[in-house]
Amino acid sequence: MRAHPAVGDSLIAIVLLALDVLIYSLFVAFPVPGVATPPWYVGLPLIVILLGVVPLRRKYPLVMAYWVLVWTVPYVASGFGDVAFSVAVVSCIALYTVVVYSGRKQAAIYTALTLPVSLVHQLVQYPDDWIVNTVTVVLALALCWVLGEFVGARRAYQAEVEARLHLLENERHQATRIAVAEERERIARELHDVVAHAVSVIVVHADGASFAVRKDPDLAERAIGTISDTGRSALSELRRLLAILRDDTTDDSAAHRGDDGGDGQSGVGGEGARTPQPTAADLVELTDRIETAGLTVRLHLDDGIDELPAGVSLGVYRIVQEALTNSLKHAGVGTRAQVTVRWDRGRGRDRGHAGSVLIEVEDDGAGRANPVLTGDSAAGGTAGRTASGSSAESAGPAGSGSAGSAGSAGSGSAGSGSAGSSGSAGSSASGGNGLIGMRERTNVHDGTLTAGPAPGGGWRVRAELTVRLGA
């Protein structure tokens, strides 16, 4: 009935019609003194006309109500009201319908028109009992009004609940989409960090090995070994990151395969997918790998740096990794870099604030000093290294060079001056994925990031991350 309310209303009309026909037949079969029985060809059409609009009461409540009110007059005037009761029931149904579907204002107008018609009916047809009958009519209409108010309030409450549930569902979907977008952005940053670092190291060692393969086979062998180790490490991290993109069903099935006696190394259940994220404590290993690529690195770490929260610690590692990778690619072999990570455990702004971490990565640009630039030229020179150091990934071999003079050629575009300014015209606005990734990591931790030429030559990256307990 709820799915097809017109069917239920039609059944009500049919039942009322059957009862009126039955009562009319009884009065015809057993006449009552003082009660006139009108001809059937007058009364039955009036009953059908009155009840014919009941199935339409939900769709057209006002039309149904006033239709009943208008046809009540000839129905009563014909005397059929004495031998049938459907007019009274339909009038109550009409008032109830108006209260529920049209509101109190329309219901009040309809009641104000119905009461005079009922009063005249009682005065004309029942002059001796009009008071009692009128009170009965008023009580019946009042009951229908109250019932309509109750059902209308319940319908309004259900509509409000459904609207709120729909809103909450939309908000949940929106929050899910935002979370997915943020996760994809995080994965993109991680992929860039892993690929850019690994490819840079591999390219440098491959170029060096190609030059040393005949003159110094041992050095070439060590370079190839480093390429192999770096590639395996990068593949392990890539497997872990790509495993995040798989759905929960795949995760569960892979885990079950590992528990059932399989090798447990393939898919998400493999060991590669469970490799922990790097932290600030892994900077020593990172600098060792960078030094094997030909970049001399001096590392200064504060005591207790391994106690940083996981999120901050990962941000520190990735920022240092990106900065050293850029130095290796664009300053070339023979460059000296210095990495400093300090944890300032100040009093903080609140109880959850545990100071800040200062990260400084500076290289000497292989001994080449930056010219002093002012105005737009300085901005252009800075943007040149910024763009080439972050977004020009395709300049791998040329940018990194070989173990010899090719590295210096690569750093020529990394330096300042007219070459840096002209080469950055198209990409200085974006800053490349590398700097964007570092900037996003600092923003996540309410920090700041500055990158640009150092006064004495080379390049400097300085970042400060806010440390919060539980971050």
Tab-separated table of C-alpha atoms in Angstrom:
chain	number	residue	atom	x	y	z
A	1	MET	CA	0.000	0.000	0.000
A	2	ARG	CA	2.851	2.420	0.718
A	3	ALA	CA	4.307	1.852	-2.716
A	4	HIS	CA	0.893	2.379	-4.370
A	5	PRO	CA	-1.280	4.520	-2.062
A	6	ALA	CA	-3.940	5.050	-4.756
A	7	VAL	CA	-4.769	1.328	-4.522
A	8	GLY	CA	-5.537	1.641	-0.816
A	9	ASP	CA	-7.695	4.741	-1.388
A	10	SER	CA	-9.570	2.895	-4.133
A	11	LEU	CA	-10.293	0.046	-1.723
A	12	ILE	CA	-11.695	2.552	0.789
A	13	ALA	CA	-14.014	3.985	-1.865
A	14	ILE	CA	-15.177	0.508	-2.929
A	15	VAL	CA	-15.899	-0.513	0.665
A	16	LEU	CA	-17.918	2.670	1.310
A	17	LEU	CA	-19.857	2.157	-1.925
A	18	ALA	CA	-20.656	-1.449	-1.006
A	19	LEU	CA	-21.858	-0.424	2.476
A	20	ASP	CA	-24.088	2.331	1.080
A	21	VAL	CA	-25.589	-0.064	-1.460
A	22	LEU	CA	-26.179	-2.632	1.288
A	23	ILE	CA	-27.831	-0.137	3.632
A	24	TYR	CA	-29.957	1.280	0.813
A	25	SER	CA	-31.070	-2.259	-0.129
A	26	LEU	CA	-32.097	-2.948	3.469
A	27	PHE	CA	-34.173	0.222	3.629
A	28	VAL	CA	-35.858	-0.767	0.365
A	29	ALA	CA	-36.526	-4.326	1.553
A	30	PHE	CA	-37.630	-3.276	5.040
A	31	PRO	CA	-39.170	0.214	4.859
A	32	VAL	CA	-39.012	2.341	8.022
A	33	PRO	CA	-41.989	4.607	8.814
A	34	GLY	CA	-41.070	8.294	8.450
A	35	VAL	CA	-37.949	7.629	6.367
A	36	ALA	CA	-38.335	8.313	2.635
A	37	THR	CA	-36.268	6.162	0.327
A	38	PRO	CA	-35.202	8.046	-2.845
A	39	PRO	CA	-35.091	6.255	-6.210
A	40	TRP	CA	-31.951	4.224	-6.785
A	41	TYR	CA	-31.249	5.946	-10.120
A	42	VAL	CA	-30.857	9.226	-8.181
A	43	GLY	CA	-28.980	8.081	-5.105
A	44	LEU	CA	-26.495	5.604	-6.593
A	45	PRO	CA	-25.000	8.065	-9.147
A	46	LEU	CA	-24.562	10.612	-6.367
A	47	ILE	CA	-22.698	8.036	-4.274
A	48	VAL	CA	-20.428	7.175	-7.201
A	49	ILE	CA	-19.746	10.866	-7.865
A	50	LEU	CA	-18.835	11.468	-4.216
A	51	LEU	CA	-16.608	8.422	-3.868
A	52	GLY	CA	-15.003	8.644	-7.313
A	53	VAL	CA	-12.485	11.292	-6.226
A	54	VAL	CA	-11.251	9.431	-3.120
A	55	PRO	CA	-8.382	7.655	-5.021
A	56	LEU	CA	-7.088	11.101	-6.068
A	57	ARG	CA	-7.039	12.643	-2.584
A	58	ARG	CA	-3.230	12.452	-2.079
A	59	LYS	CA	-2.397	13.930	-5.468
A	60	TYR	CA	-5.128	16.597	-5.535
A	61	PRO	CA	-6.206	17.127	-1.904
A	62	LEU	CA	-7.948	20.490	-2.364
A	63	VAL	CA	-9.768	19.395	-5.537
A	64	MET	CA	-11.038	16.283	-3.763
A	65	ALA	CA	-12.144	18.214	-0.656
A	66	TYR	CA	-14.122	20.898	-2.479
A	67	TRP	CA	-15.580	18.337	-4.875
A	68	VAL	CA	-17.031	16.489	-1.865
A	69	LEU	CA	-18.280	19.740	-0.330
A	70	VAL	CA	-20.090	20.786	-3.519
A	71	TRP	CA	-21.753	17.427	-4.156
A	72	THR	CA	-22.806	17.089	-0.521
A	73	VAL	CA	-25.595	19.602	-1.132
A	74	PRO	CA	-27.541	17.607	-3.788
A	75	TYR	CA	-26.733	14.389	-1.935
A	76	VAL	CA	-28.429	15.630	1.217
A	77	ALA	CA	-31.240	17.440	-0.674
A	78	SER	CA	-32.217	14.187	-2.401
A	79	GLY	CA	-32.820	12.579	0.987
A	80	PHE	CA	-30.170	9.948	0.423
A	81	GLY	CA	-28.327	11.049	3.531
A	82	ASP	CA	-31.006	9.323	5.662
A	83	VAL	CA	-30.340	5.897	4.152
A	84	ALA	CA	-26.528	6.110	3.693
A	85	PHE	CA	-23.569	7.384	5.685
A	86	SER	CA	-20.768	7.682	3.128
A	87	VAL	CA	-21.152	11.471	2.873
A	88	ALA	CA	-20.188	11.886	6.544
A	89	VAL	CA	-17.172	9.579	6.221
A	90	VAL	CA	-15.985	11.201	2.994
A	91	SER	CA	-16.292	14.675	4.538
A	92	CYS	CA	-14.074	13.610	7.449
A	93	ILE	CA	-11.569	12.029	5.046
A	94	ALA	CA	-11.527	15.252	3.021
A	95	LEU	CA	-10.687	17.409	6.079
A	96	TYR	CA	-7.995	14.962	7.215
A	97	THR	CA	-6.444	14.994	3.744
A	98	VAL	CA	-6.350	18.801	3.569
A	99	VAL	CA	-4.664	19.042	7.005
A	100	VAL	CA	-1.999	16.479	6.076
A	101	TYR	CA	-1.195	17.517	2.503
A	102	SER	CA	-2.177	21.201	2.224
A	103	GLY	CA	-1.480	22.696	5.635
A	104	ARG	CA	-3.436	24.422	8.364
A	105	LYS	CA	-4.413	27.513	6.408
A	106	GLN	CA	-6.231	25.609	3.682
A	107	ALA	CA	-7.725	23.275	6.295
A	108	ALA	CA	-9.108	26.242	8.254
A	109	ILE	CA	-10.735	27.681	5.106
A	110	TYR	CA	-12.255	24.311	4.243
A	111	THR	CA	-13.584	23.848	7.812
A	112	ALA	CA	-15.091	27.340	7.784
A	113	LEU	CA	-17.051	26.396	4.638
A	114	THR	CA	-18.009	22.918	5.828
A	115	LEU	CA	-19.497	23.951	9.176
A	116	PRO	CA	-22.220	26.250	7.742
A	117	VAL	CA	-23.253	23.553	5.248
A	118	SER	CA	-23.529	20.991	8.047
A	119	LEU	CA	-25.403	23.425	10.287
A	120	VAL	CA	-27.987	24.193	7.582
A	121	HIS	CA	-28.341	20.484	6.919
A	122	GLN	CA	-29.088	19.765	10.566
A	123	LEU	CA	-31.545	22.664	10.894
A	124	VAL	CA	-33.495	21.645	7.800
A	125	GLN	CA	-33.538	17.877	8.160
A	126	TYR	CA	-33.369	17.455	11.945
A	127	PRO	CA	-34.900	20.578	13.527
A	128	ASP	CA	-35.484	18.858	16.877
A	129	ASP	CA	-32.013	17.387	17.314
A	130	TRP	CA	-29.886	19.926	15.448
A	131	ILE	CA	-27.875	20.928	18.520
A	132	VAL	CA	-26.795	17.388	19.383
A	133	ASN	CA	-26.122	16.565	15.752
A	134	THR	CA	-24.115	19.766	15.223
A	135	VAL	CA	-21.961	19.025	18.293
A	136	THR	CA	-21.392	15.531	16.952
A	137	VAL	CA	-20.307	16.925	13.565
A	138	VAL	CA	-17.940	19.437	15.214
A	139	LEU	CA	-16.356	16.732	17.381
A	140	ALA	CA	-15.913	14.479	14.355
A	141	LEU	CA	-14.249	17.253	12.372
A	142	ALA	CA	-12.028	18.135	15.367
A	143	LEU	CA	-10.929	14.512	15.669
A	144	CYS	CA	-10.051	14.427	11.970
A	145	TRP	CA	-8.095	17.674	12.366
A	146	VAL	CA	-6.071	16.340	15.310
A	147	LEU	CA	-5.392	13.078	13.496
A	148	GLY	CA	-4.284	15.017	10.422
A	149	GLU	CA	-1.947	17.171	12.536
A	150	PHE	CA	-0.350	14.086	14.048
A	151	VAL	CA	0.179	12.361	10.698
A	152	GLY	CA	1.378	15.600	9.063
A	153	ALA	CA	3.938	16.185	11.823
A	154	ARG	CA	5.160	12.634	11.472
A	155	ARG	CA	5.506	13.012	7.708
A	156	ALA	CA	7.419	16.282	8.158
A	157	TYR	CA	9.718	14.618	10.692
A	158	GLN	CA	10.399	11.710	8.355
A	159	ALA	CA	11.076	14.102	5.480
A	160	GLU	CA	13.538	16.056	7.653
A	161	VAL	CA	15.289	12.874	8.751
A	162	GLU	CA	15.569	11.686	5.143
A	163	ALA	CA	16.929	15.079	4.086
A	164	ARG	CA	19.552	14.990	6.836
A	165	LEU	CA	20.514	11.424	5.983
A	166	HIS	CA	20.874	12.444	2.352
A	167	LEU	CA	23.025	15.397	3.391
A	168	LEU	CA	25.180	13.204	5.631
A	169	GLU	CA	25.560	10.708	2.804
A	170	ASN	CA	26.684	13.470	0.462
A	171	GLU	CA	29.116	14.765	3.082
A	172	ARG	CA	30.477	11.264	3.593
A	173	HIS	CA	30.991	10.812	-0.146
A	174	GLN	CA	32.635	14.238	-0.341
A	175	ALA	CA	34.929	13.424	2.576
A	176	THR	CA	35.803	10.121	0.896
A	177	ARG	CA	36.650	11.883	-2.361
A	178	ILE	CA	38.808	14.418	-0.505
A	179	ALA	CA	40.602	11.647	1.374
A	180	VAL	CA	41.229	9.762	-1.871
A	181	ALA	CA	42.584	12.909	-3.532
A	182	GLU	CA	44.868	13.623	-0.574
A	183	GLU	CA	46.111	10.027	-0.563
A	184	ARG	CA	46.827	10.160	-4.284
A	185	GLU	CA	48.714	13.410	-3.814
A	186	ARG	CA	50.750	11.852	-1.018
A	187	ILE	CA	51.528	8.800	-3.148
A	188	ALA	CA	52.512	11.051	-6.057
A	189	ARG	CA	54.962	12.905	-3.816
A	190	GLU	CA	56.378	9.636	-2.505
A	191	LEU	CA	56.747	8.253	-6.035
A	192	HIS	CA	58.540	11.400	-7.168
A	193	ASP	CA	60.926	11.262	-4.225
A	194	VAL	CA	61.726	7.597	-4.763
A	195	VAL	CA	62.056	7.735	-8.550
A	196	ALA	CA	63.933	11.045	-8.743
A	197	HIS	CA	66.494	9.997	-6.143
A	198	ALA	CA	67.035	6.506	-7.513
A	199	VAL	CA	67.198	7.538	-11.170
A	200	SER	CA	69.633	10.362	-10.397
A	201	VAL	CA	71.983	8.020	-8.561
A	202	ILE	CA	71.682	5.378	-11.263
A	203	VAL	CA	72.385	7.861	-14.077
A	204	VAL	CA	75.448	9.292	-12.331
A	205	HIS	CA	76.906	5.850	-11.670
A	206	ALA	CA	76.070	4.590	-15.156
A	207	ASP	CA	77.854	7.558	-16.778
A	208	GLY	CA	80.817	7.108	-14.452
A	209	ALA	CA	80.983	3.381	-15.115
A	210	SER	CA	80.920	3.936	-18.882
A	211	PHE	CA	84.029	6.143	-18.624
A	212	ALA	CA	85.854	3.945	-16.125
A	213	VAL	CA	85.042	0.507	-17.567
A	214	ARG	CA	88.346	0.323	-19.512
A	215	LYS	CA	90.664	2.402	-17.328
A	216	ASP	CA	89.486	1.280	-13.893
A	217	PRO	CA	87.354	-1.892	-14.055
A	218	ASP	CA	87.156	-2.146	-10.264
A	219	LEU	CA	85.651	1.325	-10.004
A	220	ALA	CA	83.187	0.496	-12.781
A	221	GLU	CA	82.224	-2.710	-10.981
A	222	ARG	CA	81.538	-0.813	-7.758
A	223	ALA	CA	79.451	1.714	-9.687
A	224	ILE	CA	77.404	-1.080	-11.270
A	225	GLY	CA	76.922	-2.642	-7.840
A	226	THR	CA	75.621	0.653	-6.527
A	227	ILE	CA	73.242	0.856	-9.501
A	228	SER	CA	71.935	-2.610	-8.673
A	229	ASP	CA	71.430	-1.828	-4.975
A	230	THR	CA	69.752	1.492	-5.701
A	231	GLY	CA	67.432	-0.113	-8.273
A	232	ARG	CA	66.413	-2.876	-5.858
A	233	SER	CA	65.736	-0.341	-3.101
A	234	ALA	CA	63.669	1.783	-5.443
A	235	LEU	CA	61.684	-1.242	-6.630
A	236	SER	CA	60.972	-2.221	-3.026
A	237	GLU	CA	59.619	1.235	-2.221
A	238	LEU	CA	57.618	1.369	-5.457
A	239	ARG	CA	56.010	-1.990	-4.657
A	240	ARG	CA	55.048	-0.711	-1.222
A	241	LEU	CA	53.531	2.494	-2.625
A	242	LEU	CA	51.666	0.771	-5.452
A	243	ALA	CA	50.309	-1.800	-3.008
A	244	ILE	CA	48.409	1.014	-1.288
A	245	LEU	CA	46.371	1.471	-4.469
A	246	ARG	CA	44.992	-2.051	-4.265
A	247	ASP	CA	41.587	-2.634	-2.716
A	248	ASP	CA	40.846	-4.317	0.575
A	249	THR	CA	39.674	-7.499	-1.136
A	250	THR	CA	43.050	-7.948	-2.798
A	251	ASP	CA	44.766	-7.185	0.496
A	252	ASP	CA	42.764	-9.822	2.333
A	253	SER	CA	43.183	-12.480	-0.354
A	254	ALA	CA	46.941	-11.861	-0.566
A	255	ALA	CA	47.249	-12.014	3.199
A	256	HIS	CA	45.335	-15.292	3.254
A	257	ARG	CA	47.601	-16.718	0.575
A	258	GLY	CA	50.601	-15.796	2.709
A	259	ASP	CA	49.032	-17.399	5.785
A	260	ASP	CA	48.152	-20.568	3.901
A	261	GLY	CA	51.745	-21.487	3.339
A	262	GLY	CA	52.572	-19.496	0.214
A	263	ASP	CA	55.748	-17.575	-0.214
A	264	GLY	CA	54.071	-14.416	1.046
A	265	GLN	CA	56.315	-12.267	-1.111
A	266	SER	CA	54.014	-11.436	-3.986
A	267	GLY	CA	51.310	-8.822	-3.999
A	268	VAL	CA	50.330	-6.870	-0.961
A	269	GLY	CA	51.090	-9.668	1.410
A	270	GLY	CA	54.745	-9.639	0.409
A	271	GLU	CA	57.530	-8.309	2.512
A	272	GLY	CA	58.113	-5.441	0.115
A	273	ALA	CA	54.667	-4.064	0.831
A	274	ARG	CA	55.426	-4.079	4.563
A	275	THR	CA	58.718	-2.205	4.352
A	276	PRO	CA	58.557	0.590	6.945
A	277	GLN	CA	58.645	4.214	5.885
A	278	PRO	CA	62.068	5.881	6.105
A	279	THR	CA	62.668	8.192	9.057
A	280	ALA	CA	65.160	10.846	10.066
A	281	ALA	CA	67.294	8.104	11.619
A	282	ASP	CA	67.855	6.732	8.096
A	283	LEU	CA	69.583	9.930	6.951
A	284	VAL	CA	72.975	8.368	7.685
A	285	GLU	CA	72.276	5.572	5.210
A	286	LEU	CA	70.933	8.113	2.708
A	287	THR	CA	74.057	10.261	2.863
A	288	ASP	CA	76.238	7.143	2.480
A	289	ARG	CA	74.444	6.286	-0.740
A	290	ILE	CA	74.762	9.860	-1.982
A	291	GLU	CA	78.482	9.874	-1.212
A	292	THR	CA	79.006	6.732	-3.264
A	293	ALA	CA	77.507	8.678	-6.187
A	294	GLY	CA	80.264	11.304	-5.919
A	295	LEU	CA	78.720	13.973	-3.675
A	296	THR	CA	80.626	14.680	-0.468
A	297	VAL	CA	78.129	15.101	2.377
A	298	ARG	CA	78.696	16.256	5.950
A	299	LEU	CA	75.789	15.315	8.196
A	300	HIS	CA	74.977	16.924	11.539
A	301	LEU	CA	72.075	15.442	13.488
A	302	ASP	CA	70.837	16.442	16.931
A	303	ASP	CA	70.697	13.759	19.593
A	304	GLY	CA	67.259	12.211	19.966
A	305	ILE	CA	66.277	12.919	16.361
A	306	ASP	CA	64.962	9.359	16.124
A	307	GLU	CA	62.301	10.301	18.726
A	308	LEU	CA	60.484	12.566	16.278
A	309	PRO	CA	56.871	11.653	15.459
A	310	ALA	CA	56.573	9.396	12.416
A	311	GLY	CA	54.966	12.001	10.129
A	312	VAL	CA	57.541	14.684	10.894
A	313	SER	CA	60.397	12.193	10.669
A	314	LEU	CA	59.279	11.071	7.189
A	315	GLY	CA	59.000	14.710	6.087
A	316	VAL	CA	62.545	15.420	7.276
A	317	TYR	CA	63.898	12.421	5.365
A	318	ARG	CA	62.092	13.299	2.115
A	319	ILE	CA	63.121	16.949	2.201
A	320	VAL	CA	66.785	16.070	2.719
A	321	GLN	CA	66.550	13.371	0.039
A	322	GLU	CA	65.083	15.778	-2.520
A	323	ALA	CA	67.601	18.514	-1.728
A	324	LEU	CA	70.599	16.161	-2.013
A	325	THR	CA	69.211	14.638	-5.202
A	326	ASN	CA	68.968	18.092	-6.774
A	327	SER	CA	72.533	18.889	-5.689
A	328	LEU	CA	73.776	15.645	-7.226
A	329	LYS	CA	71.901	16.210	-10.477
A	330	HIS	CA	72.609	19.880	-11.050
A	331	ALA	CA	75.821	20.686	-9.169
A	332	GLY	CA	77.563	17.538	-10.325
A	333	VAL	CA	80.208	15.189	-8.987
A	334	GLY	CA	82.798	16.773	-6.705
A	335	THR	CA	80.281	19.030	-5.013
A	336	ARG	CA	80.398	19.280	-1.248
A	337	ALA	CA	77.111	19.444	0.659
A	338	GLN	CA	76.294	19.940	4.283
A	339	VAL	CA	73.117	18.674	5.973
A	340	THR	CA	72.046	19.963	9.367
A	341	VAL	CA	68.969	18.762	11.245
A	342	ARG	CA	68.280	20.401	14.582
A	343	TRP	CA	65.351	19.834	16.915
A	344	ASP	CA	64.531	22.938	18.911
A	345	ARG	CA	62.567	21.591	21.873
A	346	GLY	CA	61.120	24.936	22.911
A	347	ARG	CA	58.264	25.459	25.312
A	348	GLY	CA	55.845	25.514	22.404
A	349	ARG	CA	52.578	27.284	21.918
A	350	ASP	CA	50.464	24.654	23.656
A	351	ARG	CA	50.697	21.301	25.410
A	352	GLY	CA	50.685	19.366	22.123
A	353	HIS	CA	53.484	21.484	20.647
A	354	ALA	CA	56.994	20.048	20.983
A	355	GLY	CA	59.096	22.707	19.293
A	356	SER	CA	60.265	22.639	15.688
A	357	VAL	CA	62.782	20.875	13.461
A	358	LEU	CA	65.159	23.002	11.393
A	359	ILE	CA	66.532	21.428	8.207
A	360	GLU	CA	69.357	23.037	6.251
A	361	VAL	CA	70.890	21.533	3.120
A	362	GLU	CA	73.602	23.602	1.398
A	363	ASP	CA	76.002	22.748	-1.397
A	364	ASP	CA	78.952	24.736	-2.767
A	365	GLY	CA	78.014	24.322	-6.427
A	366	ALA	CA	81.330	22.560	-7.141
A	367	GLY	CA	83.197	25.741	-6.151
A	368	ARG	CA	81.360	28.117	-8.521
A	369	ALA	CA	80.184	31.355	-6.957
A	370	ASN	CA	76.829	32.920	-7.810
A	371	PRO	CA	76.935	36.488	-9.179
A	372	VAL	CA	75.194	39.164	-7.171
A	373	LEU	CA	71.875	39.859	-8.904
A	374	THR	CA	69.154	42.339	-8.112
A	375	GLY	CA	65.537	42.854	-8.996
A	376	ASP	CA	64.056	40.669	-11.693
A	377	SER	CA	67.414	39.140	-12.576
A	378	ALA	CA	67.798	37.697	-9.094
A	379	ALA	CA	64.336	36.243	-9.284
A	380	GLY	CA	65.103	34.771	-12.657
A	381	GLY	CA	68.379	33.221	-11.512
A	382	THR	CA	66.740	31.664	-8.498
A	383	ALA	CA	63.915	30.328	-10.592
A	384	GLY	CA	66.397	28.792	-13.000
A	385	ARG	CA	67.886	26.419	-10.449
A	386	THR	CA	64.453	25.971	-8.874
A	387	ALA	CA	62.868	24.852	-12.106
A	388	SER	CA	65.748	22.786	-13.394
A	389	GLY	CA	66.363	21.242	-10.011
A	390	SER	CA	62.810	20.032	-9.664
A	391	SER	CA	60.908	19.694	-12.881
A	392	ALA	CA	63.433	19.059	-15.648
A	393	GLU	CA	63.698	15.356	-14.953
A	394	SER	CA	64.316	14.614	-18.629
A	395	ALA	CA	67.722	16.306	-18.459
A	396	GLY	CA	69.124	13.282	-16.601
A	397	PRO	CA	72.387	12.491	-18.389
A	398	ALA	CA	73.087	16.041	-19.432
A	399	GLY	CA	72.213	17.429	-16.051
A	400	SER	CA	74.143	14.949	-14.037
A	401	GLY	CA	77.077	14.401	-16.320
A	402	SER	CA	79.708	11.774	-15.841
A	403	ALA	CA	82.299	11.193	-13.202
A	404	GLY	CA	84.454	13.755	-14.936
A	405	SER	CA	83.795	16.940	-16.829
A	406	ALA	CA	80.188	16.112	-17.742
A	407	GLY	CA	79.102	16.914	-14.194
A	408	SER	CA	80.438	20.433	-14.546
A	409	ALA	CA	78.542	20.882	-17.752
A	410	GLY	CA	75.369	19.881	-15.983
A	411	SER	CA	75.880	22.397	-13.214
A	412	GLY	CA	76.367	25.187	-15.696
A	413	SER	CA	72.617	25.279	-16.270
A	414	ALA	CA	72.058	24.910	-12.575
A	415	GLY	CA	73.954	28.031	-11.709
A	416	SER	CA	72.805	31.583	-11.949
A	417	GLY	CA	73.280	34.159	-14.661
A	418	SER	CA	71.638	34.506	-17.995
A	419	ALA	CA	71.434	30.798	-18.692
A	420	GLY	CA	69.546	30.148	-15.502
A	421	SER	CA	67.231	33.050	-16.082
A	422	SER	CA	66.376	32.207	-19.651
A	423	GLY	CA	65.978	28.523	-18.984
A	424	SER	CA	63.418	29.054	-16.260
A	425	ALA	CA	61.026	31.328	-18.030
A	426	GLY	CA	58.505	28.642	-18.647
A	427	SER	CA	58.578	26.803	-15.335
A	428	SER	CA	59.379	29.268	-12.607
A	429	ALA	CA	55.746	29.626	-11.744
A	430	SER	CA	55.219	26.011	-10.839
A	431	GLY	CA	58.604	25.327	-9.278
A	432	GLY	CA	58.555	21.679	-10.384
A	433	ASN	CA	57.324	18.610	-8.555
A	434	GLY	CA	60.343	18.458	-6.249
A	435	LEU	CA	59.914	21.867	-4.661
A	436	ILE	CA	56.135	21.448	-4.700
A	437	GLY	CA	56.561	18.208	-2.777
A	438	MET	CA	58.893	19.813	-0.237
A	439	ARG	CA	56.566	22.787	0.113
A	440	GLU	CA	53.558	20.530	0.669
A	441	ARG	CA	55.405	18.554	3.321
A	442	THR	CA	56.260	21.730	5.193
A	443	ASN	CA	52.683	23.003	4.906
A	444	VAL	CA	51.342	19.784	6.382
A	445	HIS	CA	53.389	20.448	9.512
A	446	ASP	CA	52.715	24.217	9.672
A	447	GLY	CA	56.261	24.941	8.544
A	448	THR	CA	58.168	27.182	6.163
A	449	LEU	CA	60.456	26.485	3.201
A	450	THR	CA	63.017	28.684	1.456
A	451	ALA	CA	65.246	27.636	-1.442
A	452	GLY	CA	67.679	29.716	-3.455
A	453	PRO	CA	71.304	30.518	-4.271
A	454	ALA	CA	73.674	30.715	-1.305
A	455	PRO	CA	75.628	34.008	-0.949
A	456	GLY	CA	79.042	32.369	-1.412
A	457	GLY	CA	77.947	30.090	-4.230
A	458	GLY	CA	75.983	26.896	-4.533
A	459	TRP	CA	72.411	26.317	-3.396
A	460	ARG	CA	70.664	26.357	-0.032
A	461	VAL	CA	67.402	24.733	1.108
A	462	ARG	CA	66.053	25.645	4.516
A	463	ALA	CA	62.895	24.168	6.017
A	464	GLU	CA	61.305	24.364	9.434
A	465	LEU	CA	58.658	21.863	10.528
A	466	THR	CA	56.454	22.205	13.581
A	467	VAL	CA	56.573	19.162	15.841
A	468	ARG	CA	53.317	18.170	17.504
A	469	LEU	CA	52.917	15.269	19.857
A	470	GLY	CA	51.079	12.412	18.178
A	471	ALA	CA	51.794	13.796	14.699
